[in-house]
């Protein structure tokens, strides 16, 4: 599998960078992993809804510029489908079995994902109704992808 994770904004804190690096290393045994960060758009004080939509549109353009036509796009969205780790492993296996071996995961910025990225998305998944910082979401996604591969390979992993 070739996995690409596109996120809005840079990881500034060392502890997030180290966590991402650790899970990239672990996941590398099972898949090729590429991390891409696109710049986040500055949000003005007292931003209007129109301002927030424009921010998401600009970030969406940056995200879409990184996605190739042959890639299967999975967006992380609060209203997406929720999976257990085992169900996500089954879904991951389906992707592999149906030739979707070049998968892009998109984690939007603090204001969410722009409409154009949502339109390009092939599948929306959710990690629950709670809101997480996108830095943490990157680590959670990598950990779950590692766990998925451990499940599919019948390898033990702490629960």
N, CA, C and O of each residue as an XYZ file, in Angstrom:
636
protein
N       0.844     -1.188      0.000
C       0.000      0.000      0.000
C       0.881      1.241      0.000
O       1.942      1.285      0.623
N       0.406      2.232     -0.714
C       1.051      3.538     -0.700
C       0.085      4.498     -0.010
O      -1.017      4.744     -0.501
N       0.499      5.026      1.108
C      -0.344      5.906      1.901
C       0.246      7.306      1.914
O       1.440      7.488      2.154
N      -0.601      8.290      1.655
C      -0.203      9.693      1.733
C      -1.138     10.359      2.726
O      -2.353     10.166      2.679
N      -0.563     11.142      3.619
C      -1.371     11.887      4.580
C      -1.106     13.361      4.341
O       0.018     13.844      4.482
N      -2.170     14.066      3.975
C      -2.074     15.512      3.730
C      -2.756     16.233      4.877
O      -3.909     15.952      5.205
N      -2.037     17.162      5.484
C      -2.589     17.945      6.582
C      -2.374     19.423      6.323
O      -1.458     19.826      5.606
N      -3.242     20.215      6.924
C      -3.125     21.667      6.842
C      -2.348     22.134      8.065
O      -2.704     21.806      9.198
N      -1.293     22.896      7.834
C      -0.491     23.422      8.931
C       0.679     22.524      9.268
O       0.674     21.326      8.981
N       1.667     23.120      9.876
C       2.889     22.405     10.247
C       2.831     21.966     11.706
O       2.206     22.613     12.546
N       3.496     20.854     11.979
C       3.655     20.424     13.368
C       4.780     21.259     13.979
O       5.937     21.147     13.573
N       4.439     22.074     14.933
C       5.437     22.959     15.537
C       6.084     22.339     16.766
O       7.285     22.494     16.988
N       5.290     21.640     17.560
C       5.798     21.098     18.811
C       6.613     19.826     18.572
O       6.231     18.964     17.781
N       7.724     19.733     19.262
C       8.639     18.604     19.110
C       7.957     17.272     19.440
O       8.188     16.277     18.753
N       7.124     17.242     20.477
C       6.500     15.986     20.883
C       5.557     15.443     19.810
O       5.450     14.226     19.659
N       4.868     16.313     19.056
C       4.025     15.839     17.962
C       4.891     15.292     16.830
O       4.594     14.239     16.267
N       5.963     16.014     16.500
C       6.864     15.552     15.426
C       7.469     14.200     15.769
O       7.590     13.333     14.904
N       7.849     14.015     17.033
C       8.438     12.739     17.449
C       7.419     11.606     17.396
O       7.752     10.490     16.997
N       6.179     11.887     17.798
C       5.137     10.861     17.745
C       4.858     10.463     16.293
O       4.731      9.277     15.990
N       4.765     11.439     15.405
C       4.540     11.156     13.984
C       5.691     10.329     13.432
O       5.471      9.346     12.725
N       6.902     10.721     13.750
C       8.087     10.004     13.261
C       8.073      8.539     13.734
O       8.398      7.631     12.968
N       7.701      8.326     14.983
C       7.659      6.965     15.530
C       6.629      6.102     14.796
O       6.925      4.966     14.426
N       5.434      6.629     14.587
C       4.407      5.827     13.898
C       4.698      5.680     12.414
O       4.340      4.662     11.822
N       5.337      6.666     11.797
C       5.775      6.508     10.399
C       6.741      5.331     10.300
O       6.657      4.515      9.382
N       7.659      5.261     11.263
C       8.648      4.182     11.272
C       7.953      2.830     11.442
O       8.244      1.886     10.708
N       7.044      2.737     12.397
C       6.322      1.481     12.630
C       5.494      1.075     11.417
O       5.499     -0.090     11.019
N       4.797      2.018     10.839
C       3.926      1.747      9.699
C       4.721      1.418      8.442
O       4.226      0.723      7.554
N       5.950      1.915      8.365
C       6.805      1.693      7.204
C       7.085      0.230      6.915
O       7.451     -0.122      5.794
N       6.917     -0.619      7.907
C       7.093     -2.070      7.717
C       5.999     -2.631      6.798
O       6.201     -3.655      6.145
N       4.856     -1.967      6.749
C       3.689     -2.482      6.031
C       3.317     -1.689      4.782
O       2.696     -2.227      3.865
N       3.692     -0.427      4.745
C       3.244      0.439      3.648
C       4.261      1.548      3.424
O       5.053      1.879      4.306
N       4.221      2.103      2.241
C       5.002      3.292      1.933
C       4.189      4.489      2.432
O       3.025      4.644      2.065
N       4.794      5.324      3.258
C       4.069      6.448      3.860
C       4.718      7.763      3.443
O       5.928      7.947      3.577
N       3.888      8.675      2.936
C       4.346     10.017      2.581
C       3.513     11.017      3.365
O       2.283     10.970      3.352
N       4.201     11.922      4.047
C       3.524     12.979      4.803
C       3.658     14.280      4.025
O       4.749     14.637      3.581
N       2.537     14.989      3.863
C       2.551     16.287      3.182
C       1.809     17.303      4.044
O       0.715     17.044      4.545
N       2.425     18.446      4.200
C       1.785     19.543      4.922
C       1.596     20.705      3.955
O       2.509     21.077      3.217
N       0.392     21.267      3.976
C       0.147     22.471      3.191
C      -0.045     23.625      4.173
O      -0.480     23.426      5.308
N       0.282     24.817      3.726
C       0.204     25.991      4.600
C      -1.236     26.261      5.012
O      -2.168     26.132      4.218
N      -1.389     26.639      6.277
C      -2.707     27.068      6.711
C      -2.869     28.557      6.425
O      -1.897     29.313      6.405
N      -4.083     28.948      6.211
C      -4.395     30.335      5.888
C      -4.594     31.108      7.196
O      -5.247     30.621      8.119
N      -4.038     32.294      7.264
C      -4.182     33.121      8.465
C      -5.639     33.531      8.635
O      -6.306     33.938      7.684
N      -6.112     33.411      9.871
C      -7.493     33.782     10.174
C      -7.525     35.143     10.851
O      -6.898     35.333     11.893
N      -8.254     36.096     10.265
C      -8.331     37.427     10.885
C      -9.142     37.381     12.185
O      -9.994     36.510     12.362
N      -8.870     38.317     13.082
C      -9.673     38.429     14.299
C     -11.117     38.703     13.909
O     -11.385     39.413     12.939
N     -12.035     38.142     14.664
C     -13.470     38.328     14.411
C     -13.853     37.937     12.982
O     -14.629     38.632     12.327
N     -13.305     36.828     12.510
C     -13.585     36.362     11.147
C     -15.066     36.064     10.976
O     -15.691     35.456     11.846
N     -15.615     36.488      9.866
C     -17.018     36.214      9.537
C     -17.116     34.802      8.952
O     -16.103     34.170      8.654
N     -18.337     34.325      8.796
C     -18.540     33.020      8.152
C     -17.987     33.028      6.734
O     -17.425     32.035      6.272
N     -18.150     34.154      6.048
C     -17.620     34.283      4.691
C     -16.092     34.181      4.708
O     -15.504     33.524      3.850
N     -15.453     34.830      5.684
C     -13.993     34.741      5.832
C     -13.566     33.290      6.042
O     -12.608     32.825      5.425
N     -14.278     32.578      6.913
C     -13.929     31.188      7.208
C     -14.084     30.299      5.976
O     -13.276     29.398      5.752
N     -15.118     30.553      5.181
C     -15.301     29.790      3.942
C     -14.169     30.079      2.959
O     -13.678     29.164      2.298
N     -13.751     31.331      2.855
C     -12.637     31.684      1.965
C     -11.345     31.013      2.420
O     -10.547     30.566      1.596
N     -11.144     30.944      3.732
C      -9.965     30.269      4.282
C      -9.984     28.799      3.870
O      -8.979     28.272      3.391
N     -11.116     28.146      4.056
C     -11.226     26.729      3.685
C     -11.018     26.536      2.190
O     -10.401     25.556      1.774
N     -11.530     27.466      1.371
C     -11.343     27.364     -0.089
C      -9.868     27.450     -0.461
O      -9.393     26.675     -1.291
N      -9.140     28.382      0.143
C      -7.710     28.529     -0.164
C      -6.928     27.295      0.278
O      -6.052     26.817     -0.443
N      -7.248     26.783      1.463
C      -6.584     25.570      1.934
C      -6.942     24.387      1.047
O      -6.105     23.521      0.791
N      -8.192     24.349      0.578
C      -8.627     23.268     -0.310
C      -7.825     23.269     -1.606
O      -7.443     22.208     -2.098
N      -7.569     24.447     -2.161
C      -6.752     24.541     -3.383
C      -5.378     23.927     -3.154
O      -4.870     23.190     -3.998
N      -4.787     24.234     -2.016
C      -3.456     23.692     -1.690
C      -3.506     22.173     -1.545
O      -2.621     21.466     -2.027
N      -4.539     21.683     -0.883
C      -4.689     20.233     -0.704
C      -4.856     19.554     -2.060
O      -4.165     18.579     -2.357
N      -5.765     20.063     -2.875
C      -6.048     19.444     -4.170
C      -4.834     19.445     -5.093
O      -4.700     18.558     -5.936
N      -3.956     20.423     -4.946
C      -2.751     20.469     -5.780
C      -1.807     19.304     -5.480
O      -0.924     19.004     -6.283
N      -1.983     18.657     -4.349
C      -1.125     17.533     -3.946
C      -1.711     16.164     -4.312
O      -1.025     15.147     -4.212
N      -2.971     16.144     -4.733
C      -3.657     14.884     -5.009
C      -3.604     14.565     -6.495
O      -3.901     15.411     -7.339
N      -3.216     13.314     -6.803
C      -3.163     12.858     -8.190
C      -4.498     12.205     -8.570
O      -5.254     11.755     -7.710
N      -4.763     12.167     -9.871
C      -6.024     11.612    -10.370
C      -6.230     10.151     -9.984
O      -7.364      9.722     -9.773
N      -5.141      9.381     -9.889
C      -5.258      7.943     -9.635
C      -5.327      7.600     -8.143
O      -5.353      6.422     -7.787
N      -5.358      8.590     -7.284
C      -5.361      8.318     -5.851
C      -6.788      8.236     -5.307
O      -7.681      8.972     -5.725
N      -6.967      7.314     -4.362
C      -8.228      7.151     -3.662
C      -8.171      8.069     -2.441
O      -7.265      7.952     -1.615
N      -9.129      8.975     -2.328
C      -9.069     10.019     -1.300
C     -10.048      9.720     -0.171
O     -11.241      9.511     -0.388
N      -9.500      9.708      1.040
C     -10.290      9.506      2.253
C     -10.140     10.758      3.104
O      -9.040     11.100      3.537
N     -11.256     11.436      3.339
C     -11.221     12.638      4.181
C     -11.660     12.277      5.593
O     -12.559     11.461      5.796
N     -11.006     12.902      6.556
C     -11.400     12.741      7.948
C     -12.365     13.873      8.266
O     -11.997     15.048      8.285
N     -13.604     13.487      8.513
C     -14.667     14.461      8.728
C     -15.524     14.023      9.904
O     -15.790     12.835     10.087
N     -15.942     14.978     10.681
C     -16.737     14.674     11.866
C     -18.032     13.937     11.522
O     -18.530     13.149     12.326
N     -18.580     14.192     10.324
C     -19.819     13.534      9.914
C     -19.582     12.300      9.038
O     -20.524     11.751      8.466
N     -18.326     11.868      8.935
C     -18.027     10.666      8.163
C     -18.478      9.409      8.891
O     -19.030      9.483      9.989
N     -18.245      8.275      8.286
C     -18.619      6.993      8.882
C     -17.613      6.609      9.964
O     -16.400      6.705      9.773
N     -18.144      6.174     11.098
C     -17.280      5.729     12.192
C     -17.012      4.231     12.064
O     -17.886      3.461     11.664
N     -15.792      3.836     12.410
C     -15.363      2.444     12.360
C     -14.697      2.061     13.671
O     -14.087      2.899     14.335
N     -14.816      0.787     14.041
C     -13.926      0.247     15.056
C     -12.591     -0.014     14.356
O     -12.515      0.057     13.130
N     -11.564     -0.309     15.103
C     -10.275     -0.621     14.479
C     -10.389     -1.844     13.583
O      -9.789     -1.887     12.509
N     -11.160     -2.844     14.021
C     -11.333     -4.058     13.234
C     -12.104     -3.772     11.948
O     -11.782     -4.321     10.894
N     -13.125     -2.913     12.032
C     -13.884     -2.549     10.838
C     -13.022     -1.744      9.868
O     -13.122     -1.918      8.654
N     -12.183     -0.870     10.400
C     -11.278     -0.107      9.547
C     -10.283     -1.048      8.867
O      -9.922     -0.837      7.709
N      -9.842     -2.076      9.576
C      -8.946     -3.072      8.973
C      -9.644     -3.777      7.808
O      -9.026     -4.012      6.769
N     -10.911     -4.112      7.970
C     -11.677     -4.742      6.896
C     -11.795     -3.799      5.707
O     -11.656     -4.222      4.559
N     -12.052     -2.517      5.980
C     -12.167     -1.520      4.913
C     -10.828     -1.366      4.183
O     -10.796     -1.302      2.954
N      -9.740     -1.307      4.925
C      -8.385     -1.198      4.375
C      -8.101     -2.389      3.453
O      -7.547     -2.228      2.365
N      -8.487     -3.578      3.903
C      -8.286     -4.779      3.086
C      -9.103     -4.698      1.798
O      -8.642     -5.129      0.741
N     -10.320     -4.146      1.885
C     -11.145     -3.960      0.681
C     -10.438     -3.036     -0.302
O     -10.428     -3.296     -1.505
N      -9.850     -1.963      0.206
C      -9.121     -1.044     -0.680
C      -8.033     -1.809     -1.426
O      -7.891     -1.687     -2.643
N      -7.268     -2.601     -0.674
C      -6.189     -3.374     -1.295
C      -6.725     -4.347     -2.337
O      -6.162     -4.475     -3.424
N      -7.812     -5.031     -2.002
C      -8.373     -6.050     -2.885
C      -8.992     -5.477     -4.150
O      -9.102     -6.180     -5.155
N      -9.395     -4.219     -4.116
C     -10.062     -3.617     -5.271
C      -9.149     -2.640     -6.013
O      -9.620     -1.796     -6.776
N      -7.845     -2.761     -5.782
C      -6.889     -1.960     -6.535
C      -6.731     -0.530     -6.061
O      -6.119      0.284     -6.752
N      -7.270     -0.208     -4.897
C      -7.121      1.149     -4.353
C      -5.906      1.150     -3.414
O      -6.031      1.372     -2.209
N      -4.747      0.900     -3.992
C      -3.543      0.754     -3.178
C      -2.748      2.051     -3.057
O      -1.650      2.059     -2.502
N      -3.304      3.147     -3.576
C      -2.656      4.453     -3.480
C      -3.683      5.383     -2.813
O      -4.465      6.054     -3.487
N      -3.658      5.402     -1.480
C      -4.701      6.068     -0.703
C      -4.159      7.347     -0.079
O      -3.068      7.362      0.490
N      -4.934      8.414     -0.195
C      -4.603      9.700      0.407
C      -5.605      9.976      1.519
O      -6.817      9.913      1.310
N      -5.092     10.277      2.689
C      -5.921     10.705      3.810
C      -5.754     12.211      3.953
O      -4.636     12.724      3.904
N      -6.869     12.920      4.129
C      -6.826     14.371      4.253
C      -7.357     14.775      5.621
O      -8.467     14.413      6.012
N      -6.527     15.541      6.341
C      -6.928     16.137      7.614
C      -6.953     17.641      7.388
O      -5.921     18.254      7.114
N      -8.124     18.223      7.503
C      -8.277     19.650      7.254
C      -7.702     20.508      8.366
O      -7.197     20.003      9.369
N      -7.789     21.803      8.169
C      -7.316     22.757      9.153
C      -8.316     22.965     10.268
O      -9.292     22.226     10.390
N      -8.068     23.971     11.078
C      -8.900     24.206     12.253
C     -10.336     24.602     11.903
O     -11.223     24.516     12.753
N     -10.571     25.030     10.672
C     -11.921     25.402     10.254
C     -12.618     24.302      9.466
O     -13.760     24.478      9.040
N     -11.953     23.177      9.266
C     -12.549     22.066      8.538
C     -12.000     21.925      7.131
O     -10.968     22.498      6.782
N     -12.717     21.149      6.333
C     -12.293     20.823      4.969
C     -13.175     21.582      3.983
O     -14.397     21.619      4.132
N     -12.548     22.189      2.971
C     -13.276     22.924      1.950
C     -14.137     22.029      1.080
O     -13.869     20.835      0.938
N     -15.177     22.617      0.496
C     -16.143     21.877     -0.317
C     -15.496     21.172     -1.507
O     -15.897     20.059     -1.848
N     -14.517     21.788     -2.136
C     -13.899     21.153     -3.306
C     -13.159     19.875     -2.924
O     -13.125     18.923     -3.703
N     -12.571     19.847     -1.737
C     -11.913     18.622     -1.270
C     -12.969     17.576     -0.944
O     -12.785     16.394     -1.234
N     -14.069     18.004     -0.345
C     -15.152     17.065     -0.039
C     -15.698     16.444     -1.323
O     -16.020     15.256     -1.352
N     -15.802     17.240     -2.375
C     -16.289     16.722     -3.658
C     -15.317     15.704     -4.248
O     -15.744     14.743     -4.887
N     -14.016     15.904     -4.043
C     -12.985     14.997     -4.567
C     -12.878     13.714     -3.738
O     -12.374     12.695     -4.212
N     -13.355     13.780     -2.508
C     -13.253     12.648     -1.591
C     -14.015     11.433     -2.104
O     -15.136     11.551     -2.598
N     -13.392     10.266     -1.981
C     -14.050      9.017     -2.327
C     -14.736      8.393     -1.124
O     -15.657      7.589     -1.268
N     -14.280      8.770      0.059
C     -14.823      8.173      1.273
C     -14.545      9.117      2.441
O     -13.477      9.722      2.525
N     -15.527      9.233      3.344
C     -15.363     10.081      4.520
C     -15.398      9.191      5.756
O     -16.322      8.398      5.935
N     -14.388      9.330      6.604
C     -14.400      8.572      7.854
C     -14.316      9.551      9.015
O     -13.829     10.674      8.885
N     -14.810      9.080     10.157
C     -14.823      9.903     11.361
C     -14.188      9.139     12.509
O     -14.322      7.919     12.612
N     -13.506      9.859     13.353
C     -12.946      9.279     14.568
C     -13.799      9.707     15.769
O     -13.311      9.772     16.897
N     -15.072      9.994     15.510
C     -16.006     10.355     16.565
C     -16.485     11.789     16.422
O     -16.002     12.546     15.580
N     -17.432     12.138     17.254
C     -18.055     13.463     17.188
C     -17.238     14.540     17.898
O     -17.521     15.728     17.747
N     -16.241     14.142     18.662
C     -15.413     15.133     19.344
C     -14.469     15.803     18.360
O     -14.120     15.229     17.328
N     -14.062     17.009     18.685
C     -13.097     17.738     17.868
C     -11.717     17.552     18.476
O     -11.539     17.691     19.686
N     -10.743     17.237     17.636
C      -9.357     17.066     18.074
C      -8.483     18.088     17.347
O      -8.804     18.491     16.229
N      -7.386     18.508     17.972
C      -6.441     19.348     17.236
C      -5.908     18.549     16.047
O      -5.689     17.343     16.158
N      -5.698     19.225     14.898
C      -5.270     18.458     13.727
C      -3.900     17.837     13.921
O      -3.586     16.836     13.276
N      -3.065     18.410     14.804
C      -1.774     17.791     15.097
C      -1.977     16.422     15.750
O      -1.310     15.450     15.395
N      -2.899     16.360     16.702
C      -3.181     15.103     17.381
C      -3.837     14.115     16.424
O      -3.578     12.914     16.490
N      -4.679     14.620     15.544
C      -5.378     13.748     14.598
C      -4.387     13.032     13.689
O      -4.603     11.876     13.323
N      -3.311     13.706     13.324
C      -2.284     13.078     12.492
C      -1.689     11.865     13.207
O      -1.492     10.812     12.601
N      -1.407     12.023     14.497
C      -0.843     10.925     15.284
C      -1.866      9.802     15.438
O      -1.528      8.626     15.298
N      -3.111     10.164     15.724
C      -4.163      9.153     15.885
C      -4.351      8.364     14.589
O      -4.463      7.139     14.626
N      -4.386      9.043     13.459
C      -4.543      8.360     12.177
C      -3.383      7.400     11.926
O      -3.605      6.249     11.550
N      -2.160      7.855     12.128
C      -1.003      6.981     11.914
C      -1.051      5.764     12.831
O      -0.753      4.647     12.409
N      -1.428      5.987     14.085
C      -1.517      4.867     15.028
C      -2.565      3.867     14.565
O      -2.333      2.659     14.624
N      -3.716      4.351     14.105
C      -4.772      3.445     13.655
C      -4.366      2.691     12.385
O      -4.702      1.517     12.232
N      -3.660      3.344     11.490
C      -3.181      2.645     10.288
C      -2.163      1.575     10.654
O      -2.133      0.510     10.036
N      -1.331      1.845     11.651
C      -0.395      0.832     12.141
C      -1.181     -0.327     12.762
O      -0.892     -1.492     12.490
N      -2.174     -0.002     13.594
C      -2.995     -1.022     14.246
C      -3.724     -1.873     13.199
O      -3.790     -3.095     13.336
N      -4.267     -1.244     12.166
C      -4.952     -1.946     11.079
C      -4.028     -3.002     10.471
O      -4.445     -4.138     10.240
N      -2.799     -2.633     10.217
C      -1.853     -3.579      9.618
C      -1.488     -4.697     10.579
O      -1.281     -5.832     10.150
N      -1.405     -4.403     11.857
C      -1.148     -5.458     12.846
C      -2.329     -6.441     12.863
O      -2.131     -7.655     12.916
N      -3.544     -5.911     12.818
C      -4.741     -6.761     12.800
C      -4.736     -7.648     11.559
O      -4.947     -8.857     11.658
N      -4.497     -7.053     10.393
C      -4.536     -7.809      9.136
C      -3.447     -8.868      9.044
O      -3.593     -9.856      8.323
N      -2.356     -8.661      9.775
C      -1.255     -9.627      9.758
C      -1.287    -10.562     10.963
O      -0.330    -11.293     11.219
N      -2.404    -10.531     11.705
C      -2.561    -11.377     12.894
C      -1.395    -11.255     13.854
O      -0.946    -12.243     14.437
N      -0.913    -10.041     14.012
C       0.190     -9.773     14.944
C      -0.363     -9.132     16.204
O      -1.298     -8.334     16.145
N       0.211     -9.478     17.332
C      -0.294     -8.917     18.584
C       0.077     -7.448     18.705
O       1.114     -6.994     18.220
N      -0.807     -6.732     19.367
C      -0.610     -5.300     19.601
C      -1.461     -4.965     20.808
O      -2.570     -5.481     20.947
N      -0.967     -4.120     21.668
C      -1.716     -3.811     22.888
C      -3.078     -3.211     22.536
O      -3.243     -2.544     21.515
N      -4.024     -3.465     23.394
C      -5.380     -2.944     23.156
C      -5.680     -1.815     24.098
O      -6.771     -1.246     24.053
